[in-house]
mmCIF file of C-alpha atoms in Angstrom:
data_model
loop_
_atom_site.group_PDB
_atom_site.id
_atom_site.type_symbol
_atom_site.label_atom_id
_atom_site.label_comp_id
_atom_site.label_asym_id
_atom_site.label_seq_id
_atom_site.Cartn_x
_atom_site.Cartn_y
_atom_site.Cartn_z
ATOM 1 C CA UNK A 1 102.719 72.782 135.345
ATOM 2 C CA UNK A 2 103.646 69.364 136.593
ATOM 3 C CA UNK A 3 101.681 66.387 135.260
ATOM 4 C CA UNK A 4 99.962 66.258 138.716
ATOM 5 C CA UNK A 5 98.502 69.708 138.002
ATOM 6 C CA UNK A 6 97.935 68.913 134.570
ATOM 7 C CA UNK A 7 95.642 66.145 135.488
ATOM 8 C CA UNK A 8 93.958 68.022 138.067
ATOM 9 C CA UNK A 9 92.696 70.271 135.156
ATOM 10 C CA UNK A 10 91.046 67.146 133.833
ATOM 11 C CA UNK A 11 88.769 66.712 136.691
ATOM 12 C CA UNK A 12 86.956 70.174 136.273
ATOM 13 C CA UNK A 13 83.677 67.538 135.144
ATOM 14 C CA UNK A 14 81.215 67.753 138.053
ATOM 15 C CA UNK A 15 79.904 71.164 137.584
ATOM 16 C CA UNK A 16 80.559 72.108 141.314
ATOM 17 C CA UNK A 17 83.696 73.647 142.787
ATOM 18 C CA UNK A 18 83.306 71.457 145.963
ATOM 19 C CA UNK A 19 82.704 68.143 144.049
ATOM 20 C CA UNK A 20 85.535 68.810 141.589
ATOM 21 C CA UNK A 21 87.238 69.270 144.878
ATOM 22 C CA UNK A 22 86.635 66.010 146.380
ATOM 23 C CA UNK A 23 87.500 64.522 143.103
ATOM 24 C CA UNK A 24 90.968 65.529 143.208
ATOM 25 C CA UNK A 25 91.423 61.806 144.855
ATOM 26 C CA UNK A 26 90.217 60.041 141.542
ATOM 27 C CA UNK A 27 90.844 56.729 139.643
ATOM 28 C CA UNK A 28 89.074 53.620 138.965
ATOM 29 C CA UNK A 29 89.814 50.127 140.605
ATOM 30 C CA UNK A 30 92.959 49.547 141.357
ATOM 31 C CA UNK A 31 94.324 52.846 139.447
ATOM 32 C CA UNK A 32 93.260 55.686 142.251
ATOM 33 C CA UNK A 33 95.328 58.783 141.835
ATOM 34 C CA UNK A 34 95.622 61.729 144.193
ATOM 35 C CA UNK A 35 96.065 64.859 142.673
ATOM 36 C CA UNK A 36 97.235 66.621 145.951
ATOM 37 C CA UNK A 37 100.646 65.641 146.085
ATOM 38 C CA UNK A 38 102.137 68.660 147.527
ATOM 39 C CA UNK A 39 101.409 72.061 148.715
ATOM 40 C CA UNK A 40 101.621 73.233 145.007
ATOM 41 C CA UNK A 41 99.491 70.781 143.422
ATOM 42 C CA UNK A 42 96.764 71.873 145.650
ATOM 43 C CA UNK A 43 97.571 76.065 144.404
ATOM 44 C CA UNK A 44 97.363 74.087 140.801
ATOM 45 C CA UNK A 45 93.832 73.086 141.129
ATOM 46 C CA UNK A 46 92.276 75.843 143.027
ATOM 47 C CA UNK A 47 94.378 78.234 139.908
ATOM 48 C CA UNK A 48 92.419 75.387 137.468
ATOM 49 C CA UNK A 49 89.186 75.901 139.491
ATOM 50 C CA UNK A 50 89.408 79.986 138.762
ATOM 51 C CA UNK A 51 89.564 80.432 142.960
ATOM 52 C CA UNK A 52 93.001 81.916 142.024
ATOM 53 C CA UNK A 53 94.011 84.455 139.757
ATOM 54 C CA UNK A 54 97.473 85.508 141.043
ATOM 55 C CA UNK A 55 100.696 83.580 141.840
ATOM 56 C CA UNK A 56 99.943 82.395 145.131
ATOM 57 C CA UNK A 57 103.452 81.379 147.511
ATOM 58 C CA UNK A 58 101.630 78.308 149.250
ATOM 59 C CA UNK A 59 101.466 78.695 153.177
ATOM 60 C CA UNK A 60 102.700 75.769 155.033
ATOM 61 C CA UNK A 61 100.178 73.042 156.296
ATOM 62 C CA UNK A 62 97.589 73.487 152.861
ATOM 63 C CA UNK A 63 98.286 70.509 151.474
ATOM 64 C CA UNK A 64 97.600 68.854 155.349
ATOM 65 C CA UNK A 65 94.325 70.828 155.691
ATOM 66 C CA UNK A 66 93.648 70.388 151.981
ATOM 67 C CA UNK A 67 93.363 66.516 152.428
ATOM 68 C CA UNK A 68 91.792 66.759 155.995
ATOM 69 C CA UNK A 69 88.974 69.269 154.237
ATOM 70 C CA UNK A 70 88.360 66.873 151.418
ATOM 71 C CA UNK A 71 87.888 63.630 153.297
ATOM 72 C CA UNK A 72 85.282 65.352 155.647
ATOM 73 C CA UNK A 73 83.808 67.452 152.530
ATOM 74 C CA UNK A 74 83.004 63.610 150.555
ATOM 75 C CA UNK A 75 82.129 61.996 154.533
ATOM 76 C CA UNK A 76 79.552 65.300 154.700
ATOM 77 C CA UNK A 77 77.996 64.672 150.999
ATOM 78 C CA UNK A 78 77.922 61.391 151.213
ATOM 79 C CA UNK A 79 75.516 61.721 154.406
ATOM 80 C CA UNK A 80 73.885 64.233 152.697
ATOM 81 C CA UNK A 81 72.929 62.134 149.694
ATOM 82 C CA UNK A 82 72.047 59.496 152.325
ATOM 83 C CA UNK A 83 69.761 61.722 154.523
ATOM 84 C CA UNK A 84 71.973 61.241 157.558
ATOM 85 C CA UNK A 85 74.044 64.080 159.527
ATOM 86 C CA UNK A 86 77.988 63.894 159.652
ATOM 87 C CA UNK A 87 80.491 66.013 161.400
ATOM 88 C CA UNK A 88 81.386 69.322 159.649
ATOM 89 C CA UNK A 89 83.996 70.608 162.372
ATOM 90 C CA UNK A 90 86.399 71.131 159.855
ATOM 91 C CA UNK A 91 84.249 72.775 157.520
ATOM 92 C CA UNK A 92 83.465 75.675 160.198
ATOM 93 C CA UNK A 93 86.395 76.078 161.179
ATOM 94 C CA UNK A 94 87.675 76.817 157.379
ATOM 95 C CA UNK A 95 84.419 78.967 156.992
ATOM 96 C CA UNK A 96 85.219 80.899 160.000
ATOM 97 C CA UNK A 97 89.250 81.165 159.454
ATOM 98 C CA UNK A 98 89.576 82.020 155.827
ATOM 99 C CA UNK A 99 86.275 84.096 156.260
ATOM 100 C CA UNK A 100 87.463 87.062 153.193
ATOM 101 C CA UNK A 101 87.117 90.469 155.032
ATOM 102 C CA UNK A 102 85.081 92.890 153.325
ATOM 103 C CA UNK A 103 86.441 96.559 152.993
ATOM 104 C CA UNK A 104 85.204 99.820 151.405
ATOM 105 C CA UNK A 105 87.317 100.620 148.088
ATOM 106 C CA UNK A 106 86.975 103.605 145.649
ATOM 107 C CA UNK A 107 86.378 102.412 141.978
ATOM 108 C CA UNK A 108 88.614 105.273 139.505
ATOM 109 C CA UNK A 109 86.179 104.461 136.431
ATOM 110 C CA UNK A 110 83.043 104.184 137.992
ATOM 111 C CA UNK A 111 84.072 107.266 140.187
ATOM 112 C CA UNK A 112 81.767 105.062 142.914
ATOM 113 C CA UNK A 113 82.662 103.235 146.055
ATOM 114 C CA UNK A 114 82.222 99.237 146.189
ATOM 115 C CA UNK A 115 82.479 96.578 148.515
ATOM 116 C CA UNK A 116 85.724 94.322 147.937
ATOM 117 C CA UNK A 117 86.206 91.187 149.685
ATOM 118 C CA UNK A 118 89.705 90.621 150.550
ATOM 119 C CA UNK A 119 90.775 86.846 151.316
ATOM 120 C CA UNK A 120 94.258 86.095 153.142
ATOM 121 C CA UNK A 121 96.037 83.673 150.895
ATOM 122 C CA UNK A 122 98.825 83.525 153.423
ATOM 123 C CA UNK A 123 96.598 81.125 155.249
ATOM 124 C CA UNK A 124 95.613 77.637 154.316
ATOM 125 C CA UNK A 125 91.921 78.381 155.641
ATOM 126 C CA UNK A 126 92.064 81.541 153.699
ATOM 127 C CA UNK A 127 93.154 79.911 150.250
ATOM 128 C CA UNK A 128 90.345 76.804 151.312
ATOM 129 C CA UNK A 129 87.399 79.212 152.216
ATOM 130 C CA UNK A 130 85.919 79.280 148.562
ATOM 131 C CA UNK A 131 85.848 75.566 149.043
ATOM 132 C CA UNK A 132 84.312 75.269 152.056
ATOM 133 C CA UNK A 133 81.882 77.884 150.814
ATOM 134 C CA UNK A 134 80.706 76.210 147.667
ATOM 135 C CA UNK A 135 80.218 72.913 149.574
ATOM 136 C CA UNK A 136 77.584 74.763 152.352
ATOM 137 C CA UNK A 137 76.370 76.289 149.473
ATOM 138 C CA UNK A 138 75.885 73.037 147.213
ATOM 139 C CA UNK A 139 74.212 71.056 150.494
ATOM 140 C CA UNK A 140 71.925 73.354 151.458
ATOM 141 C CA UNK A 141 70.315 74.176 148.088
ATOM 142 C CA UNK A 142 67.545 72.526 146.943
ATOM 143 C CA UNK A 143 69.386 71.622 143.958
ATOM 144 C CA UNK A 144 71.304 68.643 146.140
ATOM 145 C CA UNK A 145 69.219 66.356 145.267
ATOM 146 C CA UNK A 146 70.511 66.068 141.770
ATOM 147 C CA UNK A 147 74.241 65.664 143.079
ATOM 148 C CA UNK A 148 75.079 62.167 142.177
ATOM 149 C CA UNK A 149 77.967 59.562 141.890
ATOM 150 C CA UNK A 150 79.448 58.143 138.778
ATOM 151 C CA UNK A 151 77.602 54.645 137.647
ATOM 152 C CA UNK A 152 80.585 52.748 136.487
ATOM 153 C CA UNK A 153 81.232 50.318 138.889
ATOM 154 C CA UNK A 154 85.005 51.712 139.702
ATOM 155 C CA UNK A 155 84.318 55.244 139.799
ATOM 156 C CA UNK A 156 83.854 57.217 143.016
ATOM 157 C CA UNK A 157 83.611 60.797 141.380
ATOM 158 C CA UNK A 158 80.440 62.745 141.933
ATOM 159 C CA UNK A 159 79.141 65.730 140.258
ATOM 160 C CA UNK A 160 76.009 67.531 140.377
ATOM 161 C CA UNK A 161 73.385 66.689 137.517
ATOM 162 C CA UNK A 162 72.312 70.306 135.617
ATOM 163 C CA UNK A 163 71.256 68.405 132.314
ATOM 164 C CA UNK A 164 68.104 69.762 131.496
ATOM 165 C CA UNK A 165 66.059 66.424 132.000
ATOM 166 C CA UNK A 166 68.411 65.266 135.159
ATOM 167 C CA UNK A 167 69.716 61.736 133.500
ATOM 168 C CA UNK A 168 72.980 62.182 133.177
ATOM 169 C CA UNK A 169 74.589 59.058 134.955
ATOM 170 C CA UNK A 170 78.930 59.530 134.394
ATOM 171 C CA UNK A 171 80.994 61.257 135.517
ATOM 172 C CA UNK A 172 82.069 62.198 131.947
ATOM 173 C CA UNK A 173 80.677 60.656 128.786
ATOM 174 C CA UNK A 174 84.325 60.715 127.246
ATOM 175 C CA UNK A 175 85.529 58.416 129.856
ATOM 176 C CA UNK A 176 83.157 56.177 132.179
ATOM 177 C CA UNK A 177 80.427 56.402 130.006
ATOM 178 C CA UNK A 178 81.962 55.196 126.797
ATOM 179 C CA UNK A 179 83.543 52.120 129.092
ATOM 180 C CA UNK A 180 80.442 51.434 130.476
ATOM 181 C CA UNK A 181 78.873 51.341 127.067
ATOM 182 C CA UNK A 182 81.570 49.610 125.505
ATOM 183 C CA UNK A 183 81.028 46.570 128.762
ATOM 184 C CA UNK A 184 77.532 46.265 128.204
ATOM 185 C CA UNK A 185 77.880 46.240 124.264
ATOM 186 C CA UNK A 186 80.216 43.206 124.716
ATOM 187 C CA UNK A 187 78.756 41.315 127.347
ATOM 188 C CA UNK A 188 75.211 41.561 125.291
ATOM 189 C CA UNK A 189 77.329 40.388 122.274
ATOM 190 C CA UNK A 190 79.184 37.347 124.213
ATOM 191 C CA UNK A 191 75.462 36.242 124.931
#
């Protein structure tokens, strides 16, 4: 793995495939970081993510429609958080293009016959779908209203709030919350 996918394994923190999604554009201030830097990087994180199990050969234009799909995936939840509409033309289109087909299969050890869904990975839509799907899912369940963005300051990550009592407030305690701490520590001390 390169050191782009590497890092993209570090963002798995918001408890949401589609927010850990739109986090692969990440940083703080002046230090944002992309972790889609090519077609591969993008296989990297949905591999990370478990959407991937297999070696995937990346079909040309995913890491075009993987940027396009995350800008409009943060514009949607961001409305969403805000109680406002936005456009989600991308979104159906990857919903309705990478839309797994279902077909009939015959299980040896259960001796029984099962439904398997079958996604086309030679597509970007196809690879994208589980995306798109657990972003429709995530804004239409009445557990949206505990998706949230970091506090720091200089973090834009989200992620969606499943503590038990709904207070967590970074995006990871390891990181922004221990710098936020650390601020507010000093600036109480400098006073």
């Amino acid at each position: 793995m390169t050191s782009d996918s590497n890092h993209s394994a570090t963002l798995l923190l918001a408890d949401n495939l589609a927010l850990d999604f739109i986090n692969s554009a990440c940083g703080v201030a002046e230090q944002q970081h992309d972790c889609f830097t090519d077609d591969r990087s993008v296989i990297a994180l949905l591999t990370t993510a478990g959407v991937l199990s297999d070696e995937v050969a990346p079909p040309r234009g995913l890491l075009a429609l993987a940027c396009e799909l995350r800008e409009e995936s943060r514009a949607l939840v961001k409305a969403a958080m805000n109680g406002t509409a936005s456009d989600a033309t991308l979104i159906n289109s990857v919903l309705e293009a990478g839309r797994p087909q279902q077909k009939l299969a015959w299980h040896d050890e259960t001796q029984q016959f099962y439904l398997r869904a079958c996604a086309d990975h030679s597509k970007p839509a196809g690879l994208l779908w589980p995306i798109a799907d657990a972003l429709v899912t995530l804004v239409t369940s009445e557990k949206f209203e505990f998706v949230r963005q970091c506090e720091a300051h200089d973090c834009i990550l989200l992620f969606h709030d499943l503590s038990k009592s709904h207070r967590r407030r970074w995006c990871s305690m390891a990181t922004c919350g221990n710098r936020m701490k650390v601020a507010a520590f000093r600036s109480r001390k400098s006073q």
